[in-house]
CSV table of C-alpha atoms in Angstrom, one decimal:
chain,number,residue,atom,x,y,z
A,19,MET,CA,50.3,-94.3,48.7
A,20,THR,CA,53.1,-92.8,46.6
A,21,VAL,CA,52.9,-89.0,46.2
A,22,LEU,CA,54.4,-86.5,43.8
A,23,PRO,CA,54.9,-82.8,43.7
A,24,ASP,CA,51.8,-80.9,42.6
A,25,VAL,CA,52.1,-79.9,39.0
A,26,SER,CA,50.4,-76.6,38.1
A,27,ALA,CA,48.2,-75.8,35.1
A,28,SER,CA,51.3,-74.1,33.6
A,29,LEU,CA,52.9,-77.6,33.3
A,30,LEU,CA,54.1,-77.0,29.8
A,31,GLU,CA,56.2,-74.1,31.1
A,32,PRO,CA,59.7,-74.8,32.4
A,33,GLN,CA,58.8,-74.4,36.1
A,34,ILE,CA,56.8,-76.4,38.6
A,35,ALA,CA,54.4,-74.6,41.0
A,36,ALA,CA,53.1,-75.5,44.4
A,37,PRO,CA,54.9,-78.4,46.2
A,38,THR,CA,51.7,-79.9,47.6
A,39,ALA,CA,51.8,-83.7,47.5
A,40,VAL,CA,49.4,-85.4,45.1
A,41,SER,CA,48.9,-89.0,43.8
A,42,PRO,CA,50.0,-90.2,40.4
A,43,GLN,CA,46.4,-90.4,39.3
A,44,GLN,CA,45.9,-86.7,40.2
A,45,VAL,CA,49.0,-85.7,38.3
A,46,ALA,CA,47.8,-87.8,35.3
A,47,ARG,CA,44.4,-86.3,35.3
A,48,ARG,CA,45.9,-82.8,35.4
A,49,LEU,CA,48.3,-83.6,32.6
A,50,ALA,CA,45.4,-85.1,30.6
A,51,SER,CA,43.3,-82.0,31.0
A,52,ILE,CA,46.1,-79.9,29.5
A,53,PHE,CA,46.9,-82.3,26.7
A,54,ALA,CA,43.3,-82.5,25.6
A,55,LEU,CA,43.2,-78.8,24.9
A,56,SER,CA,45.6,-79.0,22.0
A,57,ALA,CA,45.0,-82.6,20.9
A,58,ALA,CA,43.0,-81.8,17.8
A,59,GLU,CA,45.4,-79.1,16.7
A,60,ARG,CA,48.5,-81.3,17.3
A,61,ASP,CA,46.8,-84.1,15.3
A,62,ALA,CA,46.7,-81.7,12.4
A,63,GLN,CA,50.3,-80.8,12.8
A,64,GLY,CA,51.8,-84.2,13.4
A,65,GLY,CA,55.5,-84.3,14.3
A,66,THR,CA,57.1,-84.6,17.8
A,67,PRO,CA,55.1,-83.4,20.8
A,68,LYS,CA,58.2,-82.0,22.5
A,69,ALA,CA,56.5,-79.8,25.1
A,70,GLU,CA,54.2,-82.6,26.1
A,71,ARG,CA,57.0,-85.1,26.4
A,72,ASP,CA,58.9,-82.7,28.6
A,73,ALA,CA,55.7,-82.4,30.7
A,74,PHE,CA,56.0,-86.1,31.4
A,75,ARG,CA,59.6,-85.7,32.4
A,76,THR,CA,58.6,-82.9,34.8
A,77,SER,CA,55.7,-84.8,36.2
A,78,GLY,CA,57.6,-87.7,37.6
A,79,LEU,CA,55.3,-90.2,35.8
A,80,LEU,CA,58.1,-91.7,33.8
A,81,ALA,CA,59.1,-93.5,37.0
A,82,LEU,CA,55.5,-94.7,37.6
A,83,SER,CA,56.1,-98.5,37.2
A,84,ILE,CA,59.6,-98.5,38.7
A,85,PRO,CA,59.6,-100.0,42.2
A,86,ALA,CA,60.1,-97.5,45.1
A,87,GLU,CA,63.4,-99.1,46.2
A,88,TYR,CA,64.9,-97.9,42.9
A,89,GLY,CA,63.6,-94.4,43.2
A,90,GLY,CA,60.3,-95.0,41.3
A,91,LEU,CA,56.7,-94.5,42.3
A,92,GLY,CA,56.1,-98.2,42.8
A,93,SER,CA,52.7,-98.5,41.0
A,94,ASN,CA,51.4,-101.8,40.0
A,95,TRP,CA,50.3,-102.6,36.5
A,96,ARG,CA,46.6,-102.0,37.2
A,97,GLU,CA,47.3,-98.4,38.3
A,98,THR,CA,49.9,-97.8,35.5
A,99,LEU,CA,47.5,-99.1,32.8
A,100,ASP,CA,44.7,-97.0,34.2
A,101,ILE,CA,47.0,-93.9,33.8
A,102,VAL,CA,47.8,-95.0,30.3
A,103,ARG,CA,44.1,-95.0,29.6
A,104,THR,CA,43.7,-91.6,31.2
A,105,ILE,CA,46.4,-90.0,29.1
A,106,GLY,CA,45.1,-91.9,26.0
A,107,ARG,CA,41.6,-90.5,26.6
A,108,ALA,CA,43.0,-87.0,26.2
A,109,ASP,CA,45.4,-87.8,23.4
A,110,SER,CA,46.0,-91.3,22.1
A,111,SER,CA,49.4,-90.5,20.6
A,112,LEU,CA,50.6,-89.4,24.1
A,113,GLY,CA,49.0,-92.4,25.7
A,114,HIS,CA,50.8,-94.5,23.2
A,115,VAL,CA,54.4,-93.2,23.8
A,116,PHE,CA,53.8,-93.1,27.5
A,117,GLY,CA,52.5,-96.7,27.6
A,118,PHE,CA,55.4,-97.9,25.4
A,119,HIS,CA,57.9,-96.2,27.6
A,120,HIS,CA,56.8,-98.4,30.5
A,121,LEU,CA,56.7,-101.4,28.1
A,122,MET,CA,60.4,-100.7,27.3
A,123,LEU,CA,61.2,-100.6,31.1
A,124,ALA,CA,59.4,-103.9,31.6
A,125,THR,CA,61.4,-105.4,28.7
A,126,VAL,CA,64.6,-104.7,30.6
A,127,ARG,CA,63.2,-106.2,33.7
A,128,LEU,CA,61.8,-109.4,32.0
A,129,PHE,CA,64.6,-110.1,29.6
A,130,GLY,CA,67.6,-108.8,31.6
A,131,SER,CA,69.6,-109.7,34.7
A,132,PRO,CA,69.3,-107.8,38.0
A,133,LEU,CA,72.6,-106.1,37.4
A,134,GLN,CA,71.2,-104.6,34.2
A,135,TRP,CA,67.6,-103.7,35.2
A,136,GLU,CA,68.4,-102.4,38.6
A,137,ALA,CA,70.9,-99.8,37.2
A,138,TRP,CA,68.6,-98.7,34.4
A,139,TYR,CA,65.7,-98.4,36.8
A,140,GLU,CA,67.7,-96.2,39.1
A,141,GLN,CA,69.0,-94.0,36.3
A,142,THR,CA,65.6,-93.6,34.7
A,143,ALA,CA,64.0,-92.6,38.0
A,144,ARG,CA,66.8,-90.2,38.9
A,145,ARG,CA,67.2,-88.6,35.5
A,146,GLN,CA,63.6,-89.0,34.2
A,147,TRP,CA,64.7,-90.7,31.1
A,148,PHE,CA,62.2,-91.4,28.3
A,149,TRP,CA,62.5,-94.8,26.6
A,150,GLY,CA,61.7,-95.5,23.0
A,151,ASN,CA,61.1,-98.5,20.9
A,152,ALA,CA,63.3,-99.9,18.1
A,153,LEU,CA,62.6,-103.6,18.7
A,154,ASN,CA,60.0,-104.6,16.0
A,155,PRO,CA,60.7,-108.4,15.7
A,156,LEU,CA,58.9,-108.6,12.4
A,157,ASP,CA,61.4,-106.3,10.8
A,158,GLU,CA,64.5,-108.3,10.3
A,159,ARG,CA,66.7,-105.7,8.5
A,160,ALA,CA,68.9,-105.1,11.5
A,161,VAL,CA,71.8,-107.5,11.9
A,162,SER,CA,74.3,-108.0,14.7
A,163,ARG,CA,77.9,-109.2,14.5
A,164,SER,CA,80.2,-110.2,17.4
A,165,ARG,CA,83.3,-108.0,17.8
A,166,GLY,CA,84.7,-109.8,20.9
A,167,ASP,CA,83.6,-107.9,24.0
A,168,TRP,CA,81.1,-105.9,22.0
A,169,ARG,CA,78.6,-106.3,19.2
A,170,GLU,CA,77.9,-104.3,16.0
A,171,PHE,CA,74.3,-103.4,15.1
A,172,SER,CA,73.7,-102.4,11.5
A,173,GLY,CA,70.4,-102.0,9.6
A,174,GLN,CA,67.0,-100.5,10.1
A,175,LYS,CA,63.8,-100.9,12.2
A,176,SER,CA,60.4,-99.6,11.3
A,177,PHE,CA,57.4,-98.6,13.5
A,178,CYS,CA,59.8,-97.3,16.2
A,179,SER,CA,57.2,-95.5,18.4
A,180,GLY,CA,58.7,-92.9,20.7
A,181,ALA,CA,62.2,-93.2,19.5
A,182,LEU,CA,62.5,-89.5,18.7
A,183,ASP,CA,63.3,-87.4,21.8
A,184,SER,CA,64.1,-90.4,23.9
A,185,GLU,CA,67.1,-91.0,26.0
A,186,MET,CA,67.2,-94.8,25.8
A,187,LEU,CA,66.1,-97.4,23.2
A,188,ILE,CA,65.2,-101.0,23.3
A,189,ALA,CA,66.7,-102.2,20.0
A,190,SER,CA,66.9,-105.6,18.4
A,191,ALA,CA,68.9,-107.3,15.6
A,192,ARG,CA,69.4,-110.8,14.3
A,193,ASP,CA,72.7,-112.5,15.0
A,194,ALA,CA,74.5,-112.8,11.7
A,195,ALA,CA,76.0,-116.1,12.8
A,196,ASN,CA,73.0,-118.0,13.9
A,197,GLY,CA,69.8,-115.9,13.4
A,198,THR,CA,69.1,-115.5,17.1
A,199,LEU,CA,67.1,-112.4,18.0
A,200,LEU,CA,69.2,-110.2,20.2
A,201,VAL,CA,67.6,-107.4,22.3
A,202,ALA,CA,69.6,-104.6,23.8
A,203,ALA,CA,69.2,-101.4,25.8
A,204,ILE,CA,71.3,-98.5,24.3
A,205,PRO,CA,71.4,-94.7,24.5
A,206,THR,CA,69.4,-93.1,21.7
A,207,GLY,CA,72.3,-90.6,21.2
A,208,ARG,CA,74.9,-93.2,20.6
A,209,SER,CA,77.2,-92.7,17.6
A,210,GLY,CA,75.6,-94.5,14.5
A,211,VAL,CA,72.0,-94.3,15.7
A,212,SER,CA,69.8,-92.2,13.5
A,213,VAL,CA,66.1,-91.6,14.2
A,214,ALA,CA,64.2,-90.4,11.1
A,215,GLN,CA,61.2,-88.0,11.2
A,216,ASP,CA,59.4,-90.0,8.5
A,217,TRP,CA,56.2,-90.9,10.3
A,218,ASP,CA,53.2,-89.4,8.4
A,219,ASN,CA,50.4,-91.9,8.7
A,220,PHE,CA,46.8,-90.7,9.0
A,221,GLY,CA,46.5,-91.8,12.6
A,222,GLN,CA,48.6,-91.7,15.8
A,223,ARG,CA,50.3,-88.8,14.2
A,224,GLN,CA,52.4,-87.7,17.1
A,225,THR,CA,53.9,-91.1,18.1
A,226,ASP,CA,57.0,-90.7,15.9
A,227,SER,CA,56.6,-94.4,14.8
A,228,GLY,CA,59.1,-94.1,12.0
A,229,THR,CA,62.4,-95.5,11.1
A,230,VAL,CA,65.6,-96.0,13.2
A,231,THR,CA,68.8,-96.7,11.4
A,232,PHE,CA,71.8,-98.4,13.0
A,233,LYS,CA,75.1,-97.8,11.2
A,234,ARG,CA,77.9,-99.9,12.7
A,235,VAL,CA,76.6,-99.1,16.2
A,236,ARG,CA,78.7,-100.4,19.1
A,237,VAL,CA,76.6,-102.3,21.6
A,238,GLU,CA,78.5,-103.5,24.7
A,239,ASN,CA,77.9,-107.1,25.6
A,240,HIS,CA,76.6,-105.9,29.0
A,241,GLU,CA,73.9,-104.0,27.2
A,242,VAL,CA,72.5,-107.1,25.5
A,243,LEU,CA,69.6,-108.7,27.4
A,244,THR,CA,70.5,-112.4,27.6
A,245,GLU,CA,69.8,-113.5,31.1
A,246,PRO,CA,67.2,-114.9,30.8
A,247,GLY,CA,66.7,-113.4,27.3
A,248,PRO,CA,63.7,-112.7,25.1
A,249,LEU,CA,60.6,-114.8,25.8
A,250,SER,CA,62.8,-117.5,27.5
A,251,THR,CA,60.7,-118.2,30.6
A,252,PRO,CA,57.0,-117.9,31.4
A,253,PHE,CA,57.8,-114.7,33.4
A,254,ALA,CA,59.7,-113.2,30.5
A,255,CYS,CA,56.7,-114.1,28.3
A,256,LEU,CA,54.7,-111.5,30.3
A,257,ARG,CA,56.1,-108.9,28.0
A,258,PRO,CA,53.5,-109.5,25.2
A,259,VAL,CA,50.8,-109.7,27.8
A,260,LEU,CA,51.7,-106.2,29.0
A,261,ALA,CA,52.0,-105.0,25.4
A,262,GLN,CA,48.4,-106.3,24.7
A,263,LEU,CA,47.1,-104.5,27.7
A,264,ILE,CA,48.7,-101.2,26.9
A,265,LEU,CA,47.0,-101.5,23.5
A,266,ALA,CA,43.6,-102.4,25.1
A,267,ASN,CA,43.8,-99.3,27.4
A,268,ILE,CA,44.8,-97.0,24.5
A,269,TYR,CA,41.8,-98.4,22.5
A,270,LEU,CA,39.5,-98.0,25.5
A,271,GLY,CA,40.8,-94.4,26.0
A,272,ILE,CA,40.0,-93.6,22.3
A,273,GLY,CA,36.6,-95.1,22.6
A,274,GLU,CA,35.8,-93.2,25.7
A,275,SER,CA,37.0,-90.0,24.2
A,276,ALA,CA,34.9,-90.5,21.1
A,277,PHE,CA,31.9,-91.2,23.3
A,278,ASN,CA,32.4,-88.1,25.3
A,279,ASP,CA,32.8,-85.9,22.2
A,280,ALA,CA,29.8,-87.4,20.5
A,281,ARG,CA,27.7,-87.0,23.7
A,282,HIS,CA,28.7,-83.3,24.1
A,283,TYR,CA,27.8,-82.6,20.4
A,284,THR,CA,24.5,-84.4,20.6
A,285,LEU,CA,23.5,-82.5,23.8
A,286,HIS,CA,24.6,-79.1,22.7
A,287,GLU,CA,24.9,-78.8,19.0
A,288,SER,CA,22.8,-81.5,17.2
A,289,ARG,CA,19.4,-80.8,15.7
A,290,PRO,CA,16.8,-83.5,15.7
A,291,TRP,CA,15.8,-85.2,12.4
A,292,HIS,CA,12.5,-83.9,11.2
A,293,ALA,CA,10.9,-87.4,11.0
A,294,ALA,CA,11.7,-88.1,14.7
A,295,LYS,CA,9.0,-85.5,15.7
A,296,VAL,CA,10.8,-84.7,18.9
A,297,GLY,CA,11.9,-81.3,20.3
A,298,ALA,CA,15.6,-82.2,20.8
A,299,THR,CA,18.0,-84.9,19.6
A,300,ASP,CA,18.4,-86.4,23.0
A,301,GLU,CA,14.7,-87.4,22.9
A,302,ASP,CA,15.1,-89.4,19.6
A,303,PRO,CA,14.6,-93.0,20.5
A,304,TYR,CA,17.0,-94.2,17.8
A,305,VAL,CA,19.7,-91.9,19.2
A,306,LEU,CA,19.1,-93.1,22.7
A,307,GLY,CA,19.3,-96.7,21.6
A,308,GLN,CA,22.7,-96.1,19.9
A,309,TYR,CA,24.0,-94.5,23.0
A,310,GLY,CA,22.8,-97.5,25.0
A,311,GLU,CA,24.8,-99.8,22.7
A,312,PHE,CA,27.9,-97.6,23.0
A,313,TRP,CA,27.6,-97.7,26.8
A,314,VAL,CA,27.2,-101.5,27.0
A,315,GLY,CA,30.3,-101.9,24.8
A,316,LEU,CA,32.4,-99.5,26.8
A,317,GLU,CA,31.3,-101.0,30.2
A,318,SER,CA,32.1,-104.5,29.0
A,319,ALA,CA,35.5,-103.5,27.7
A,320,ARG,CA,36.3,-101.7,31.0
A,321,VAL,CA,35.5,-104.7,33.1
A,322,LEU,CA,37.5,-107.1,31.0
A,323,THR,CA,40.5,-104.7,30.7
A,324,ASP,CA,40.6,-104.1,34.5
A,325,ARG,CA,40.3,-107.8,35.1
A,326,ALA,CA,43.1,-108.5,32.8
A,327,ALA,CA,45.3,-106.0,34.5
A,328,ASP,CA,44.6,-107.8,37.8
A,329,HIS,CA,45.6,-111.1,36.1
A,330,LEU,CA,48.9,-109.5,35.0
A,331,ASP,CA,49.6,-108.1,38.5
A,332,ALA,CA,49.1,-111.6,40.0
A,333,ALA,CA,51.3,-113.2,37.4
A,334,TRP,CA,54.0,-110.6,37.8
A,335,ALA,CA,54.1,-111.1,41.6
A,336,CYS,CA,55.0,-114.8,40.9
A,337,GLY,CA,58.3,-113.7,39.3
A,338,GLU,CA,60.4,-116.6,38.0
A,339,ALA,CA,58.1,-119.0,39.8
A,340,LEU,CA,55.3,-118.2,37.3
A,341,THR,CA,54.0,-121.3,35.5
A,342,GLU,CA,53.1,-121.7,31.8
A,343,ALA,CA,49.4,-122.0,32.9
A,344,GLY,CA,49.6,-118.8,35.0
A,345,ARG,CA,51.1,-117.0,32.1
A,346,GLY,CA,48.5,-118.5,29.8
A,347,GLU,CA,45.6,-117.2,32.0
A,348,ALA,CA,47.1,-113.7,31.9
A,349,ALA,CA,47.6,-113.9,28.1
A,350,LEU,CA,44.0,-115.1,27.5
A,351,ALA,CA,42.6,-112.3,29.7
A,352,ALA,CA,44.7,-109.7,27.9
A,353,ALA,CA,43.7,-111.0,24.4
A,354,THR,CA,40.0,-110.9,25.4
A,355,ALA,CA,40.2,-107.4,26.8
A,356,ARG,CA,42.1,-106.1,23.7
A,357,VAL,CA,39.4,-107.5,21.3
A,358,ALA,CA,36.6,-106.1,23.4
A,359,ALA,CA,38.2,-102.7,23.7
A,360,ALA,CA,39.0,-102.5,19.9
A,361,GLU,CA,35.5,-103.6,18.9
A,362,ALA,CA,33.7,-101.3,21.2
A,363,GLY,CA,36.0,-98.4,20.2
A,364,LEU,CA,35.7,-99.0,16.5
A,365,ASN,CA,31.9,-99.2,16.8
A,366,ILE,CA,31.7,-95.8,18.6
A,367,CYS,CA,34.3,-94.1,16.4
A,368,THR,CA,32.5,-95.2,13.2
A,369,ARG,CA,28.9,-94.5,14.4
A,370,MET,CA,29.4,-91.4,16.5
A,371,PHE,CA,28.4,-89.3,13.5
A,372,ASP,CA,25.0,-91.0,13.3
A,373,VAL,CA,24.2,-89.6,16.7
A,374,ALA,CA,26.0,-86.3,16.4
A,375,GLY,CA,24.7,-85.4,12.9
A,376,ALA,CA,26.1,-83.9,9.7
A,377,ARG,CA,27.5,-80.8,11.3
A,378,ALA,CA,29.9,-82.9,13.5
A,379,THR,CA,31.9,-83.6,10.3
A,380,HIS,CA,33.2,-80.0,10.2
A,381,GLY,CA,36.9,-80.3,9.5
A,382,ALA,CA,38.0,-77.9,12.4
A,383,LEU,CA,36.5,-80.4,14.9
A,384,ARG,CA,38.7,-83.2,13.7
A,385,LEU,CA,36.4,-85.7,15.3
A,386,ASP,CA,37.5,-88.2,12.7
A,387,ARG,CA,40.8,-88.4,14.5
A,388,HIS,CA,39.3,-91.0,16.9
A,389,TRP,CA,38.6,-93.4,14.1
A,390,ARG,CA,41.9,-92.7,12.3
A,391,ASN,CA,43.9,-93.2,15.5
A,392,LEU,CA,42.1,-96.5,16.5
A,393,ARG,CA,42.2,-97.9,13.0
A,394,THR,CA,45.9,-97.2,12.6
A,395,HIS,CA,46.6,-99.0,15.9
A,396,THR,CA,44.4,-102.0,15.3
A,397,LEU,CA,46.0,-102.8,11.9
A,398,HIS,CA,49.4,-103.5,13.4
A,399,ASP,CA,48.1,-106.6,15.2
A,400,PRO,CA,45.1,-107.9,13.3
A,401,LEU,CA,42.1,-108.8,15.6
A,402,ALA,CA,41.3,-111.8,13.4
A,403,TYR,CA,44.4,-113.6,14.7
A,404,LYS,CA,43.6,-112.6,18.3
A,405,LEU,CA,40.1,-114.1,17.9
A,406,ARG,CA,41.7,-117.3,16.6
A,407,GLU,CA,43.8,-117.5,19.7
A,408,ILE,CA,40.8,-117.0,21.9
A,409,GLY,CA,38.9,-119.6,19.9
A,410,GLU,CA,41.7,-122.1,20.5
A,411,TRP,CA,41.0,-121.7,24.2
A,412,ALA,CA,37.2,-121.6,23.9
A,413,LEU,CA,37.1,-124.8,21.8
A,414,LYS,CA,40.2,-126.8,22.7
A,415,GLN,CA,41.3,-125.3,26.1
A,416,ARG,CA,44.7,-124.3,24.6
A,417,TYR,CA,46.4,-121.2,25.9
A,418,PRO,CA,47.9,-118.7,23.4
A,419,THR,CA,51.4,-119.8,22.3
A,420,PRO,CA,54.0,-117.3,23.7
A,421,GLY,CA,55.3,-114.9,21.1
A,422,PHE,CA,55.9,-111.1,20.7
A,423,TYR,CA,52.2,-110.7,19.8
A,424,SER,CA,50.6,-113.3,22.0
């Protein structure tokens, strides 16, 4: 088992305490317990969670998914995704940027050559780099032009989660000559790259999912991921499978957090409705029935999400020998898990006030953040289209067609 230095409760301070070896899960749980204390307050503030991002850097968890031979912790995807869920349960914005960091690292591995990803793995592990997202394939405003031994990127990308306060970006642009999507790994601080602080949505308020502008940015040819390139092989097409599972685990973390908050309020603050004729809210049969529904939804989503992570690990282990069918099985499992986690989470986040009562709507509690966070996330990749993909399999035995969202 990979171990890390023990991180003290003063994690958000510059120093690290006791050098006792602990597991990545223990470090993640300790981080999560600290993040949870300020989650509601930071939700109100929005902006960049600089101290919390630095805590990730100090913790060593930014190297979680990097193989040990490159200086990383060597965790598989089941463990990595479980830690994404743990962080997301405490603060879904932090779970989001942490999960996307590992998605960006996986993008380099899946789309790039060994000469590229081995070097970036080693540097990330050694320097504890944070990776941000400026890929968004649906936003085609960024254009690339060949300049001989380098390329120029110019334009903008929206929904660039985690770009602020990152060391590296995964960026994309359309080739002006032929329309091909080019994906590259570049330093965030490179001349011509500008990351705006323009994210002010009602949910996921500390993900910095705003705009990145490229103004005649020089991208070296060796920074463009062309071997094998984006979604070019069944193995490369595991990138959207991982993306779907990161979302599923964030959704599940939000649902679990909403459940825990509702449960605590019901047990310690709620007053029974007079017509129930019971001494305490936890004796109300209608309240108990709703908690039963919540639990069934969460348990079902947990089983499906963990099973899908195992499918991903099995597919990942195949490497370039992965078949289209093997990739299809992993994609189907991920899609099923994502729908289950989203539906279970939205049900709890919407109905938690039915079991907690009117006092739970007090603004200072900010319990509405669970619904706001989950709703913001689910709108970016509509569940209706995910269900259609699952239906294609259920009715016609057709696997999801590979794409950035499937």
